[in-house]
CSV table of C-alpha atoms and ligand atoms in Angstrom, one decimal:
chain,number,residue,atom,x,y,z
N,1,UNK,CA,12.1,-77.9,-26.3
N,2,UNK,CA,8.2,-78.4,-26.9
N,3,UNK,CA,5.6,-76.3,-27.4
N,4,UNK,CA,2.1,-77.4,-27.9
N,5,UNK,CA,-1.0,-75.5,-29.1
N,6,UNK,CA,-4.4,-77.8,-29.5
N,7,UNK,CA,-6.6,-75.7,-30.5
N,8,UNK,CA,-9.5,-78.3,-31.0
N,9,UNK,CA,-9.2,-82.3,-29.9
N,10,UNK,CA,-12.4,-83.8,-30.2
N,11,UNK,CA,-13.4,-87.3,-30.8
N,12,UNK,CA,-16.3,-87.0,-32.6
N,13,UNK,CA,-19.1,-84.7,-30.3
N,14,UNK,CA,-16.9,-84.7,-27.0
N,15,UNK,CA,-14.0,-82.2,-27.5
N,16,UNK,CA,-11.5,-82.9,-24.8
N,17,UNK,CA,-8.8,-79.9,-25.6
N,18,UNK,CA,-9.8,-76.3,-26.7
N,19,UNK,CA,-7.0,-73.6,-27.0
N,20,UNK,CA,-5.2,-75.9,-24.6
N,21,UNK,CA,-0.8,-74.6,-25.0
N,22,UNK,CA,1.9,-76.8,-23.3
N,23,UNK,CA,5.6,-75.6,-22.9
N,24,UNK,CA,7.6,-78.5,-21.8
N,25,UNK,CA,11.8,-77.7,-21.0
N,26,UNK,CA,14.7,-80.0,-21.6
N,27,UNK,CA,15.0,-82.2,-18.3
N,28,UNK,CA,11.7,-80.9,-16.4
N,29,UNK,CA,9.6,-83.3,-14.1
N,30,UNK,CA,6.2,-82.9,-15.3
N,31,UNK,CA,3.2,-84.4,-13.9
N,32,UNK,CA,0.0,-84.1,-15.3
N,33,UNK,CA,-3.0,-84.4,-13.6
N,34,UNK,CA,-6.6,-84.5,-14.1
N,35,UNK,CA,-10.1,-86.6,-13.3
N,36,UNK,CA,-10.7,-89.7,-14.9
N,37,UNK,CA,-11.9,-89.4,-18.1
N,38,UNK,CA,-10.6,-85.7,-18.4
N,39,UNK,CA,-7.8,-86.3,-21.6
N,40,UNK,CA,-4.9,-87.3,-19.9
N,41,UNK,CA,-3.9,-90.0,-22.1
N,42,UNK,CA,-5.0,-88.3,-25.1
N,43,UNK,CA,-2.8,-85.2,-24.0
N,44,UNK,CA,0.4,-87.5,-23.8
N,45,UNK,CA,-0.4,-89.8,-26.8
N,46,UNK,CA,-0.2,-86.3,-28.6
N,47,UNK,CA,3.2,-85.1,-26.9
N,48,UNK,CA,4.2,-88.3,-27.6
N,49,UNK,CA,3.8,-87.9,-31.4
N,50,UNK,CA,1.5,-91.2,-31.3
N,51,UNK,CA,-1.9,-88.9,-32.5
N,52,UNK,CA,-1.9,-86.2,-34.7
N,53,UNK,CA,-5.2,-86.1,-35.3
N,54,UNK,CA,-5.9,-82.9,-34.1
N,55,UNK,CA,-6.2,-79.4,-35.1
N,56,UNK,CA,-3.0,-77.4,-34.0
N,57,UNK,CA,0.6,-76.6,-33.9
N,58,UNK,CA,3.8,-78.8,-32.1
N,59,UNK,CA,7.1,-77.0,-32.2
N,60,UNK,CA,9.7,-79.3,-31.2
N,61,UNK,CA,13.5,-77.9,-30.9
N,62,UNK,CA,12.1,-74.7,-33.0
N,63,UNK,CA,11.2,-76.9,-35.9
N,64,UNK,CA,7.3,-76.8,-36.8
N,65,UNK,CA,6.2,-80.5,-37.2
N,66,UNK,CA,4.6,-81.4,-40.1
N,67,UNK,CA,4.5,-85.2,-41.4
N,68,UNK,CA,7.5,-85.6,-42.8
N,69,UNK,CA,9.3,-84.7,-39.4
N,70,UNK,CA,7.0,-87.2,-37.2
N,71,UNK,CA,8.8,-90.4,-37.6
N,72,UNK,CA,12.5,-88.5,-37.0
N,73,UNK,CA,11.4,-86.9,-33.6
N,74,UNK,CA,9.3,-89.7,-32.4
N,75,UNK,CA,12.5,-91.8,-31.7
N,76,UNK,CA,13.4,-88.9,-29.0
N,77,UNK,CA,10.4,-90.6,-26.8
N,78,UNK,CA,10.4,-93.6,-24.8
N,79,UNK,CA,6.8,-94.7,-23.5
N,80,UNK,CA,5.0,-96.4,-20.4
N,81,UNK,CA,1.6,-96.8,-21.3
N,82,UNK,CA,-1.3,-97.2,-19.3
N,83,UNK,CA,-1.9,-101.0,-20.2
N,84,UNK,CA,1.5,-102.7,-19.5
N,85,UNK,CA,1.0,-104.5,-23.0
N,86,UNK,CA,4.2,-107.1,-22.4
N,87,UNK,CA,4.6,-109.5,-25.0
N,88,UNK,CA,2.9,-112.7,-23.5
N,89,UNK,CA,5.4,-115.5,-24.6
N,90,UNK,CA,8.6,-113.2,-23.8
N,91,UNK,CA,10.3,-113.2,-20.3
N,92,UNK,CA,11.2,-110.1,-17.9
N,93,UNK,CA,14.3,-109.2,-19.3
N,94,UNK,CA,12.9,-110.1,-23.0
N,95,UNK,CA,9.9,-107.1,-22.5
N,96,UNK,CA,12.3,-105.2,-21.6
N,97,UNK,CA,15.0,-104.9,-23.9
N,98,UNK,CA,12.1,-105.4,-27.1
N,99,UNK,CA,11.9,-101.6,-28.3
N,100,UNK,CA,16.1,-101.5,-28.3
N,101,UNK,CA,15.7,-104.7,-29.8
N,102,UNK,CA,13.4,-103.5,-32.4
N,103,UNK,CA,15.4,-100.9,-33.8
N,104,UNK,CA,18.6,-103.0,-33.9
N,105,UNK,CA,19.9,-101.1,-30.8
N,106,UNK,CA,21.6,-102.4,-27.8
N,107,UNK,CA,21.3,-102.1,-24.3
N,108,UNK,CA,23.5,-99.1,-23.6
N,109,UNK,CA,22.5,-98.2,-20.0
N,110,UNK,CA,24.4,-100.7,-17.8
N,111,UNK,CA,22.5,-100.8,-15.0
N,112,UNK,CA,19.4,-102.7,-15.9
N,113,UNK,CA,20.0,-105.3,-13.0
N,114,UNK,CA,20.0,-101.9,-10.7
N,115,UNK,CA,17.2,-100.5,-12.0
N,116,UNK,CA,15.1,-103.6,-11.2
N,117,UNK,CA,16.8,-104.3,-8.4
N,118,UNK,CA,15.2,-100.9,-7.4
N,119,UNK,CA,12.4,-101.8,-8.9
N,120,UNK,CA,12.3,-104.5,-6.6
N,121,UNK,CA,12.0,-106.9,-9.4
N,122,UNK,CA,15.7,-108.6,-9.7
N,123,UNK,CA,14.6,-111.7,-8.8
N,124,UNK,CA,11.8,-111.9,-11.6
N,125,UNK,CA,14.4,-110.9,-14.3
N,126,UNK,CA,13.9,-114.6,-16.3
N,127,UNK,CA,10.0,-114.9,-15.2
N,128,UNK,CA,7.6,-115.5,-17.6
N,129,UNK,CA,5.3,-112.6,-17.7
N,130,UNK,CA,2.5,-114.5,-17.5
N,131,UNK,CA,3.1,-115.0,-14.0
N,132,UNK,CA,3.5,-111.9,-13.0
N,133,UNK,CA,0.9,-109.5,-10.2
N,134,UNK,CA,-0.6,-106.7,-11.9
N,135,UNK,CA,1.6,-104.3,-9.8
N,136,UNK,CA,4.7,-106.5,-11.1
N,137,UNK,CA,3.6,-106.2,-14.7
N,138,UNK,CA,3.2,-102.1,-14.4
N,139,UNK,CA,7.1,-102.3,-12.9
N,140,UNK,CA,8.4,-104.5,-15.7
N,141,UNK,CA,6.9,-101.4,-18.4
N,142,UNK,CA,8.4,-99.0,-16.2
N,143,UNK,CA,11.8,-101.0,-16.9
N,144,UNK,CA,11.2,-101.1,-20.1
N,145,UNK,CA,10.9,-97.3,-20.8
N,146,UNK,CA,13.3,-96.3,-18.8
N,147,UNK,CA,15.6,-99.0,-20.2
N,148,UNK,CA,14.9,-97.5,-23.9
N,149,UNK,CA,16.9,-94.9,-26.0
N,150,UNK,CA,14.1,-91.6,-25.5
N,151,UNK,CA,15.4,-88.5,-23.8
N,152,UNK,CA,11.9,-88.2,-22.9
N,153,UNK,CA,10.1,-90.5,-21.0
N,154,UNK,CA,6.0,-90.3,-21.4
N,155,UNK,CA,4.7,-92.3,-18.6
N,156,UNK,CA,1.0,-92.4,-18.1
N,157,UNK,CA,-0.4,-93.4,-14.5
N,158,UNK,CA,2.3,-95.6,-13.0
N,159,UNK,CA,1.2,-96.1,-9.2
N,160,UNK,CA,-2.2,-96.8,-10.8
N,161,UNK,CA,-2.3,-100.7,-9.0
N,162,UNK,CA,0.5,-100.3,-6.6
N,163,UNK,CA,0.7,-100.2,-2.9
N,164,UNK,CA,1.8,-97.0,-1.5
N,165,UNK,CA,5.4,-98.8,-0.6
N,166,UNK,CA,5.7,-100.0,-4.3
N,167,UNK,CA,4.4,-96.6,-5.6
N,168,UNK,CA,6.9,-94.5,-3.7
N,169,UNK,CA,9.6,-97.2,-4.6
N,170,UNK,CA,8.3,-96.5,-8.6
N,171,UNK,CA,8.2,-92.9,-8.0
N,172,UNK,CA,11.7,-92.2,-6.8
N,173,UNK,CA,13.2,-94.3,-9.3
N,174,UNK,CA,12.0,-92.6,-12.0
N,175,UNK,CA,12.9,-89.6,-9.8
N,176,UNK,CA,16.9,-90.7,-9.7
N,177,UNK,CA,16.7,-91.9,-13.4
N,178,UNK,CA,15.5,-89.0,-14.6
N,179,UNK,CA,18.3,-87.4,-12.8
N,180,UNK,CA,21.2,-89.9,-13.8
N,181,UNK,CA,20.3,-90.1,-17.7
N,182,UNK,CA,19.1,-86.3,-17.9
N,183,UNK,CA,15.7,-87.5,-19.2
N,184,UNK,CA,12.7,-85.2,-19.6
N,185,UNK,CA,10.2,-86.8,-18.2
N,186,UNK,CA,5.8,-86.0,-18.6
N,187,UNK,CA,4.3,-88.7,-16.1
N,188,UNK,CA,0.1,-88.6,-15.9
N,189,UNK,CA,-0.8,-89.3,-12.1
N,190,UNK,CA,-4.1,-89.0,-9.8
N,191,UNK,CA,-1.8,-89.4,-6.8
N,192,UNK,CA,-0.8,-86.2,-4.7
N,193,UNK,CA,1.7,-88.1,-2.9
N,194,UNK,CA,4.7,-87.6,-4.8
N,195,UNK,CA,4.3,-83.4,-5.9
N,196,UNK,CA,7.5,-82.4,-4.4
N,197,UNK,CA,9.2,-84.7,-6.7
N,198,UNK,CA,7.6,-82.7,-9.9
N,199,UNK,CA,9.1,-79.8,-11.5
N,200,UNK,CA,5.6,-78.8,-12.4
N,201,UNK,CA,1.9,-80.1,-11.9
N,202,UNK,CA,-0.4,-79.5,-15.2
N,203,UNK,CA,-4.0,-79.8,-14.6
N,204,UNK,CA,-6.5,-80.3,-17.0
N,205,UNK,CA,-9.2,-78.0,-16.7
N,206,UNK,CA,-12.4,-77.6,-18.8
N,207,UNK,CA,-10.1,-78.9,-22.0
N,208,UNK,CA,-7.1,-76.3,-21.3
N,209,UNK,CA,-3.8,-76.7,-19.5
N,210,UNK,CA,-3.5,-75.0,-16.2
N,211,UNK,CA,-0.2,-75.1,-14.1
N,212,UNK,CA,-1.0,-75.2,-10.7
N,213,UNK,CA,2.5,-75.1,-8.8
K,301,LIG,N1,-10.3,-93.2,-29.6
K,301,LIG,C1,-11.4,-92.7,-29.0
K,301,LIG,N2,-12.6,-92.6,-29.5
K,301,LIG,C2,-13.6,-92.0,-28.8
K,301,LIG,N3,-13.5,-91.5,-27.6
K,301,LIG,C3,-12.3,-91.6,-27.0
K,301,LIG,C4,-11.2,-92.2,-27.6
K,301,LIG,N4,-10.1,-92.1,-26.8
K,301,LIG,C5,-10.6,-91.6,-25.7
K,301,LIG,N5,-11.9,-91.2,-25.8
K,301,LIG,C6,-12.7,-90.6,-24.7
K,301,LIG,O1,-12.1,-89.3,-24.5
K,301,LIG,C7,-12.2,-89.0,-23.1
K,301,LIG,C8,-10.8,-88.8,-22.6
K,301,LIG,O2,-10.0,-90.0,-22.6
K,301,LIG,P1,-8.6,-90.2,-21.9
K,301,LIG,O3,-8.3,-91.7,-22.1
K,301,LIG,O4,-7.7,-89.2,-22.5
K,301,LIG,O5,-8.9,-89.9,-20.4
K,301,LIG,P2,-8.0,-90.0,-19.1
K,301,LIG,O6,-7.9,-88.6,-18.5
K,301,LIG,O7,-6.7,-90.6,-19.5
K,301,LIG,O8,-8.8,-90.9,-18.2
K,301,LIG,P3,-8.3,-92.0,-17.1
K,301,LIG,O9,-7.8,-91.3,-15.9
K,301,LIG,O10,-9.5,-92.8,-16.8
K,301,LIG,O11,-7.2,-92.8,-17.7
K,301,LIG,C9,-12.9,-90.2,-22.4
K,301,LIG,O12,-14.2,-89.8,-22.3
K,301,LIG,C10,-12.8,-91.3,-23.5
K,301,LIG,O13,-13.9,-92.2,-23.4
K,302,LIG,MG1,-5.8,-92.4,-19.1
């Protein structure tokens, strides 16, 4: 479905990717890992179509991307960033349904009050965000992404500021979403906890892509 070649990232003196190639199949579990500081997020801001400032190739469904086909294929991606970024004067429910919202979509998967009910967050759904723990906030982006219209789900660092209960909670539901709503999903982690959920482990080594599973 994708395949990525970066030949060169750099930003400015510090390359991050040389010669660095990513496959990534339809409804695999990829988690990419790699130290702090290594080019995780810059890895999935580029599978994500958010940076193309790089020198190399993305193939996406045999098509060669070149501008013109960015915009079209960047609406096959929903996105959990690293910083929650919630709208501040927006409740729960009102981060969550924003990107459908945003596009004129509506909410077409009918189990939202599941989903943060798994999330152990159904009792927050009309909470200011303000309000809410850091570990609370992360859940609420998690929601939000998987609550989105993207086959594939970019997710970077989710159990970052949870507790190992609330990470293993965040990690299988993505697990059983992933599974429900066929989503591809390419989730950046430090955590070994969770590998048998993955598919495949990427690790970023010396600026190229190693699988290590
Ligand atoms: N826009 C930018 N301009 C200059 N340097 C950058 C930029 N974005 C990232 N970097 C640098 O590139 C390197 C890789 O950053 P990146 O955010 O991809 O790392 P990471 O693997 O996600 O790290 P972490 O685990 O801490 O989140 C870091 O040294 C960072 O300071
Ligand atoms: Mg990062």
């Amino acid at each position: 479905m994708i395949h990525i070649k970066i030949k060169n990232k750099s930003y400015g003196e510090l390359n991050i990717f040389n010669n660095a190639e990513l496959v990534i199949n339809e409804g695999e579990f990829i988690a990419i890992k790699g130290p702090s500081g290594s080019g995780k997020t810059t890895l999935i801001n580029i599978i994500g179509m958010l940076d193309q400032d790089y020198e190399g190739t993305y193939i996406f469904d045999g098509i060669s991307l070149g501008d013109k086909y960015i915009k079209q294929y960047r609406k096959s991606f929903s996105y959990m960033f690293q910083t929650p970024f919630l709208i501040p004067y927006l409740n729960v429910y009102e981060n969550i349904i924003m990107p459908l919202v945003n596009k004129g979509l509506k909410v077409t998967k009918p189990d939202l009050d599941n989903i943060l009910k798994e999330l152990n967050m159904l009792d927050k759904k009309y909470s200011n965000v303000n309000i809410l723990s850091g570990g609370e906030k992360t859940r609420v982006s998690l929601a939000r992404a998987i609550i989105s219209d993207g086959k594939i789900l970019v997710i970077d660092e989710p159990t970052g500021n949870l507790d190992p209960t609330h990470a293993d909670i965040v990690i299988k539901s993505i697990s059983r979403l992933r599974n429900l709503y066929n989503l591809t999903v390419i989730m950046v982690t430090h955590s070994n906890n969770f590998d048998h959920y993955y598919d495949r482990i990427v690790k970023i080594e010396r600026g190229k892509l190693v699988d290590v599973n």
